[in-house]
Amino acid sequence: MSHAFKSWLVALSLLLLAGGCSSPPPAPALDPAALAALVWPKPPEPPRIKYLQSVAGPQDWGVELPWWRRLADALTGAAARQFVRPSAAAEAAGVLYVADPGSQSLWLLDRPRKQASQITTIEGEALVSPVALALRADGAVFVADTALNKVFLLGRDGALLRTFASPELERPAGVAWSEAAQQLYVLDSRRHRITVFDGNGTVLRHLGDSGRGNGQFNFPTHMALAADGALVVTDALNFRIQALGPNGDFLWKFGHNGNGSGDFAAPKGVAVDAGGHYYVVDALFDAVQIFDQSGQLLLAFGERGEQPGQLTLPRGIFISKEDKVYVADAYNQRVQVFLGAIATQKEQAK
């Protein structure tokens, strides 16, 4: 069996993995001096990425679940609630949203209001596999559930605003919202394409199809919207990152299968910062690699492990307006937060 085929089989198994046992809680944090030294690259090179914190549950974000839920947990002897297998995270204005298929829930951790909620049902329908998130400018959040084949739009208080669904939608694995176009892009992994909805939930068109050519996909898993409107897609089993225009026109691509720096073994989450750098999570490398648009590797951070700055089968990634990088460290049961390259450089320049 060839090495490339083995890598393909491993990546496919990771892609289709929907269950799995919970891993032990992350190892105790390092001391403050060691945490402050968690930067990439290592000295004497100037730092470009800086570790900030790990969030395993509401307490780490400085908020608490409602008193009645804490009381119920205390009466039943339940352990403190924390993430089980977070798949995606997003943050804006101090509100952290976490899609957690391990606990079949969406977490809303609202630091300004000092409130936390764990949403397991939406108007009587239980969440099964919430895996992807996208934010609207007003703080509403889109949540894609791959098992229900739906995308829910929830307000900041968790109330349902709208449901996006279609008989043609089979496995919504990624979502991106265009404020300018008022359109929702839903990445359908099983149909190897992107379905475009208007803001009211009407299907407008489909972008892409199955294949290895430009503008085609092979089980795509994650998606991000760049500042220029490009849809940046993790084309997982083609082992590449591919960008399409809002109307589906092919723009560019980079990446190939391999075990070396800059290669892809099991590419997952993708995000774009304000400087046009592309951050790609790789679940087998347990790392995040940063590229320019040509596919040139600029930097990588992370390694296998449970300590801060280490990762175990990471999934999604999100970059906030403040250039904070949120990585869903799935099998360490946490979200890790880093200061991105642009903000770190600005901090160093002061």
Coordinates of C-alpha atoms in Angstrom, one line a residue:
M1 CA 0.0 0.0 0.0
S2 CA 1.5 3.4 -1.0
H3 CA 2.3 6.1 1.6
A4 CA -0.1 8.5 -0.1
F5 CA -3.0 6.0 0.0
K6 CA -2.4 5.3 3.7
S7 CA -2.5 9.0 4.3
W8 CA -5.7 9.2 2.3
L9 CA -7.3 6.4 4.4
V10 CA -6.3 8.1 7.7
A11 CA -7.6 11.4 6.6
L12 CA -10.9 9.8 5.5
S13 CA -11.4 8.1 8.8
L14 CA -10.8 11.4 10.6
L15 CA -13.2 13.2 8.3
L16 CA -16.0 10.7 9.0
L17 CA -15.3 10.3 12.7
A18 CA -18.5 11.4 14.5
G19 CA -18.1 9.8 17.9
G20 CA -15.1 8.8 20.0
C21 CA -14.3 8.5 23.6
S22 CA -13.7 11.6 25.7
S23 CA -10.0 12.2 26.5
P24 CA -8.7 13.1 30.0
P25 CA -8.8 16.7 31.0
P26 CA -5.8 18.8 29.8
A27 CA -2.7 18.6 31.9
P28 CA -2.2 21.4 34.5
A29 CA -1.1 24.7 33.1
L30 CA 2.5 25.8 33.1
D31 CA 3.7 28.5 35.5
P32 CA 3.2 32.1 34.4
A33 CA 6.9 32.5 33.3
A34 CA 6.6 29.5 31.1
L35 CA 3.3 30.6 29.7
A36 CA 4.7 34.0 28.8
A37 CA 7.5 32.3 26.9
L38 CA 5.1 30.4 24.7
V39 CA 5.8 32.2 21.4
W40 CA 6.5 31.1 17.8
P41 CA 9.1 31.1 16.4
K42 CA 11.4 30.6 19.3
P43 CA 14.1 33.1 20.3
P44 CA 16.2 34.6 19.0
E45 CA 13.8 35.1 16.2
P46 CA 11.2 37.8 16.8
P47 CA 7.8 36.3 17.9
R48 CA 4.9 36.1 15.5
I49 CA 2.4 34.0 17.5
K50 CA 1.9 34.3 21.2
Y51 CA -0.1 31.9 23.5
L52 CA -2.8 33.8 25.5
Q53 CA -5.1 31.2 27.3
S54 CA -7.0 28.0 27.2
V55 CA -10.8 27.8 27.7
A56 CA -12.2 24.5 28.7
G57 CA -15.5 25.8 30.0
P58 CA -17.4 28.9 31.3
Q59 CA -15.2 29.5 34.3
D60 CA -12.1 29.9 32.1
W61 CA -14.0 32.7 30.2
G62 CA -14.9 34.4 33.5
V63 CA -18.6 33.5 33.4
E64 CA -20.9 30.9 35.0
L65 CA -23.8 28.8 34.0
P66 CA -27.3 29.8 35.4
W67 CA -27.7 29.2 39.1
W68 CA -30.4 26.6 38.6
R69 CA -28.1 24.5 36.4
R70 CA -25.3 24.7 38.9
L71 CA -27.7 23.7 41.7
A72 CA -29.0 20.8 39.6
D73 CA -25.4 19.7 39.0
A74 CA -24.6 19.9 42.7
L75 CA -27.6 17.9 43.7
T76 CA -27.0 15.2 41.2
G77 CA -23.2 15.1 41.8
A78 CA -22.4 16.0 38.3
A79 CA -19.0 17.2 37.5
A80 CA -18.3 20.8 36.5
R81 CA -19.6 21.4 33.0
Q82 CA -16.9 21.8 30.3
F83 CA -16.4 21.2 26.6
V84 CA -16.3 17.6 25.5
R85 CA -15.1 17.7 21.9
P86 CA -15.2 21.3 20.6
S87 CA -15.2 21.4 16.8
A88 CA -15.4 25.2 16.2
A89 CA -15.2 28.5 18.0
A90 CA -15.9 32.1 17.2
E91 CA -15.7 35.3 19.2
A92 CA -16.8 38.9 18.9
A93 CA -17.1 41.6 21.6
G94 CA -16.3 39.3 24.4
V95 CA -18.8 36.6 23.5
L96 CA -17.3 33.2 22.8
Y97 CA -19.4 30.7 20.8
V98 CA -18.3 27.1 20.8
A99 CA -19.8 24.3 18.7
D100 CA -19.3 21.1 20.7
P101 CA -20.6 17.9 19.0
G102 CA -19.1 15.9 21.9
S103 CA -21.8 17.3 24.2
Q104 CA -24.2 17.8 21.4
S105 CA -24.5 21.5 22.3
L106 CA -23.6 25.1 21.5
W107 CA -22.0 27.1 24.2
L108 CA -22.6 30.9 24.5
L109 CA -20.2 32.5 26.9
D110 CA -21.0 36.2 27.2
R111 CA -18.3 37.9 29.3
P112 CA -19.8 41.4 29.1
R113 CA -23.1 40.2 30.5
K114 CA -21.4 37.7 32.8
Q115 CA -23.7 35.0 31.4
A116 CA -23.2 31.5 30.1
S117 CA -25.6 29.1 28.4
Q118 CA -25.3 25.6 27.0
I119 CA -27.8 25.1 24.3
T120 CA -28.8 21.5 23.6
T121 CA -32.2 22.0 22.0
I122 CA -33.5 24.6 19.6
E123 CA -37.3 25.0 19.8
G124 CA -37.7 21.4 20.9
E125 CA -35.3 19.9 18.4
A126 CA -32.2 18.4 20.0
L127 CA -28.8 19.2 18.5
V128 CA -26.9 16.2 17.4
S129 CA -23.7 17.2 15.7
P130 CA -23.1 21.0 15.8
V131 CA -19.8 21.4 14.1
A132 CA -19.4 24.8 12.4
L133 CA -20.1 28.5 13.2
A134 CA -20.3 31.8 11.5
L135 CA -21.0 35.2 13.0
R136 CA -23.3 38.0 11.8
A137 CA -22.3 41.6 12.5
D138 CA -25.0 42.0 15.2
G139 CA -23.7 39.1 17.2
A140 CA -26.1 36.5 15.9
V141 CA -24.5 33.1 15.2
F142 CA -25.1 30.5 12.5
V143 CA -24.7 26.9 13.7
A144 CA -24.4 24.0 11.2
D145 CA -25.5 20.6 12.4
T146 CA -24.2 17.8 10.1
A147 CA -26.6 15.2 11.4
L148 CA -29.8 17.4 11.2
N149 CA -28.7 18.8 7.8
K150 CA -29.7 22.3 9.0
V151 CA -28.1 25.6 9.8
F152 CA -29.7 27.5 12.7
L153 CA -29.4 31.3 13.1
L154 CA -29.5 32.2 16.8
G155 CA -29.5 35.6 18.5
R156 CA -27.1 36.6 21.2
D157 CA -29.6 35.3 23.8
G158 CA -29.8 31.9 22.1
A159 CA -33.3 32.4 20.6
L160 CA -33.9 31.0 17.1
L161 CA -34.1 33.6 14.4
R162 CA -34.2 31.4 11.3
T163 CA -33.5 27.9 10.0
F164 CA -31.7 27.3 6.8
A165 CA -32.5 23.9 5.3
S166 CA -33.1 22.2 1.9
P167 CA -33.7 18.7 0.7
E168 CA -30.6 19.2 -1.4
L169 CA -28.4 19.8 1.7
E170 CA -26.9 16.6 3.0
R171 CA -23.9 17.3 5.3
P172 CA -23.4 21.0 6.2
A173 CA -19.8 21.0 7.4
G174 CA -18.9 24.7 7.2
V175 CA -20.6 28.0 7.0
A176 CA -19.6 31.6 6.1
W177 CA -21.8 34.7 6.2
S178 CA -21.3 37.6 3.8
E179 CA -22.5 40.8 5.4
A180 CA -22.1 42.7 2.1
A181 CA -24.1 40.3 0.0
Q182 CA -26.4 39.2 2.9
Q183 CA -25.9 35.6 1.8
L184 CA -25.0 32.5 3.7
Y185 CA -22.6 30.0 2.2
V186 CA -23.0 26.4 3.4
L187 CA -20.3 23.9 2.6
D188 CA -21.9 20.5 1.9
S189 CA -19.2 17.9 2.4
R190 CA -21.2 14.9 1.1
R191 CA -22.3 16.7 -2.1
H192 CA -18.8 18.3 -2.6
R193 CA -20.1 21.8 -3.1
I194 CA -21.2 25.1 -1.6
T195 CA -24.9 25.9 -1.3
V196 CA -25.8 29.6 -1.3
F197 CA -28.8 30.9 0.7
D198 CA -30.2 34.4 0.8
G199 CA -30.7 36.0 4.2
N200 CA -34.3 34.6 4.3
G201 CA -33.3 31.0 3.8
T202 CA -34.0 30.7 0.1
V203 CA -31.5 28.6 -2.0
L204 CA -29.9 30.8 -4.7
R205 CA -27.3 28.5 -6.3
H206 CA -24.7 25.9 -5.8
L207 CA -21.0 26.3 -6.3
G208 CA -18.6 23.5 -7.3
D209 CA -19.0 19.8 -7.7
S210 CA -17.1 16.5 -7.1
G211 CA -13.6 16.1 -8.7
R212 CA -10.0 17.1 -8.6
G213 CA -10.1 20.0 -11.1
N214 CA -10.2 23.7 -10.4
G215 CA -13.4 24.6 -8.6
Q216 CA -14.1 21.0 -7.7
F217 CA -14.0 19.3 -4.3
N218 CA -13.4 16.0 -2.6
F219 CA -15.1 15.9 0.8
P220 CA -14.5 19.6 1.7
T221 CA -14.7 20.2 5.5
H222 CA -14.1 23.8 6.4
M223 CA -14.5 27.3 5.0
A224 CA -13.7 30.9 5.6
L225 CA -14.7 34.2 4.0
A226 CA -11.7 36.4 3.1
A227 CA -11.9 40.2 3.2
D228 CA -12.0 40.4 -0.6
G229 CA -15.1 38.1 -0.7
A230 CA -13.2 34.9 -1.7
L231 CA -14.5 31.7 -0.3
V232 CA -11.5 29.8 1.1
V233 CA -12.2 26.1 1.4
T234 CA -10.4 23.2 2.9
D235 CA -10.6 20.6 0.1
A236 CA -9.8 17.9 2.5
L237 CA -9.3 14.7 0.4
N238 CA -7.7 16.7 -2.4
F239 CA -5.3 17.8 0.3
R240 CA -5.4 21.5 -0.7
I241 CA -6.8 24.9 0.1
Q242 CA -8.9 26.3 -2.7
A243 CA -10.5 29.7 -3.2
L244 CA -13.6 30.6 -5.2
G245 CA -15.3 33.8 -6.0
P246 CA -18.8 34.5 -4.6
N247 CA -20.2 33.3 -7.9
G248 CA -18.1 30.1 -8.0
D249 CA -15.3 31.2 -10.3
F250 CA -12.0 29.5 -9.5
L251 CA -9.4 31.9 -8.0
W252 CA -6.4 30.0 -6.7
K253 CA -5.2 26.9 -4.8
F254 CA -2.3 25.5 -3.0
G255 CA -1.2 22.4 -1.1
H256 CA -0.5 18.7 -1.5
N257 CA -0.4 15.5 0.5
G258 CA 2.8 14.8 2.5
N259 CA 4.5 14.6 5.9
G260 CA 6.8 17.5 5.6
S261 CA 6.5 21.2 6.6
G262 CA 4.0 22.9 4.4
D263 CA 2.4 19.6 3.3
F264 CA -1.1 18.5 4.4
A265 CA -1.9 15.2 6.1
A266 CA -5.4 15.9 7.4
P267 CA -6.2 19.6 6.8
K268 CA -9.2 20.9 8.8
G269 CA -10.0 24.5 9.8
V270 CA -9.0 27.4 7.7
A271 CA -8.9 31.2 8.6
V272 CA -7.6 34.3 7.0
D273 CA -6.2 37.3 8.9
A274 CA -6.3 41.0 8.0
G275 CA -2.9 40.7 6.3
G276 CA -3.9 38.0 3.9
H277 CA -2.2 35.1 5.8
Y278 CA -3.9 31.7 5.6
Y279 CA -4.0 29.7 8.8
V280 CA -4.7 26.0 8.2
V281 CA -5.2 23.4 11.0
D282 CA -3.8 19.9 10.4
A283 CA -5.3 17.2 12.7
L284 CA -2.5 14.7 12.1
F285 CA 0.3 17.2 12.5
D286 CA -1.4 18.6 15.6
A287 CA -0.4 22.0 14.4
V288 CA -1.5 25.2 12.6
Q289 CA 0.5 26.2 9.5
I290 CA 0.5 29.7 8.1
F291 CA 0.8 30.3 4.4
D292 CA 0.7 33.2 1.9
Q293 CA -1.6 33.0 -1.1
S294 CA 1.0 31.2 -3.2
G295 CA 1.2 28.4 -0.7
Q296 CA 4.6 29.4 0.8
L297 CA 4.8 28.2 4.4
L298 CA 5.5 31.2 6.6
L299 CA 5.3 29.7 10.1
A300 CA 3.8 26.7 12.0
F301 CA 2.9 26.5 15.7
G302 CA 1.6 23.7 17.9
E303 CA 2.7 20.1 18.5
R304 CA 1.1 16.9 19.9
G305 CA 0.4 17.1 23.6
E306 CA -1.8 18.4 26.4
Q307 CA 0.1 21.3 27.7
P308 CA -0.7 24.9 26.7
G309 CA 0.3 25.5 23.1
Q310 CA 0.1 21.8 22.3
L311 CA -2.8 20.2 20.4
T312 CA -4.5 16.8 20.0
L313 CA -6.6 16.3 16.9
P314 CA -7.5 20.0 16.5
R315 CA -10.4 21.0 14.2
G316 CA -11.7 24.5 13.7
I317 CA -10.0 27.9 13.7
F318 CA -11.3 31.4 13.9
I319 CA -9.5 34.8 13.8
S320 CA -11.2 37.8 15.5
K321 CA -11.0 41.4 14.5
E322 CA -8.4 41.9 17.2
D323 CA -6.3 39.2 15.5
K324 CA -6.8 36.7 18.3
V325 CA -6.7 33.1 17.0
Y326 CA -9.1 30.6 18.4
V327 CA -8.2 26.9 17.8
A328 CA -10.7 24.1 18.7
D329 CA -8.4 21.7 20.4
A330 CA -10.9 18.9 20.1
Y331 CA -9.4 16.0 22.0
N332 CA -7.9 18.2 24.7
Q333 CA -11.5 19.3 25.4
R334 CA -10.7 23.0 25.1
V335 CA -10.3 26.1 22.9
Q336 CA -6.9 27.7 22.8
V337 CA -6.4 31.4 22.2
F338 CA -3.3 32.9 20.6
L339 CA -2.3 36.4 19.6
G340 CA -2.0 36.3 15.8
A341 CA 0.9 37.5 13.6
I342 CA -0.3 41.0 12.9
A343 CA -1.1 41.8 16.5
T344 CA 2.1 40.2 17.9
Q345 CA 4.2 42.3 15.5
K346 CA 2.4 45.5 16.6
E347 CA 2.9 44.6 20.2
Q348 CA 6.7 44.1 19.6
A349 CA 6.9 47.4 17.8
K350 CA 5.7 49.4 20.8

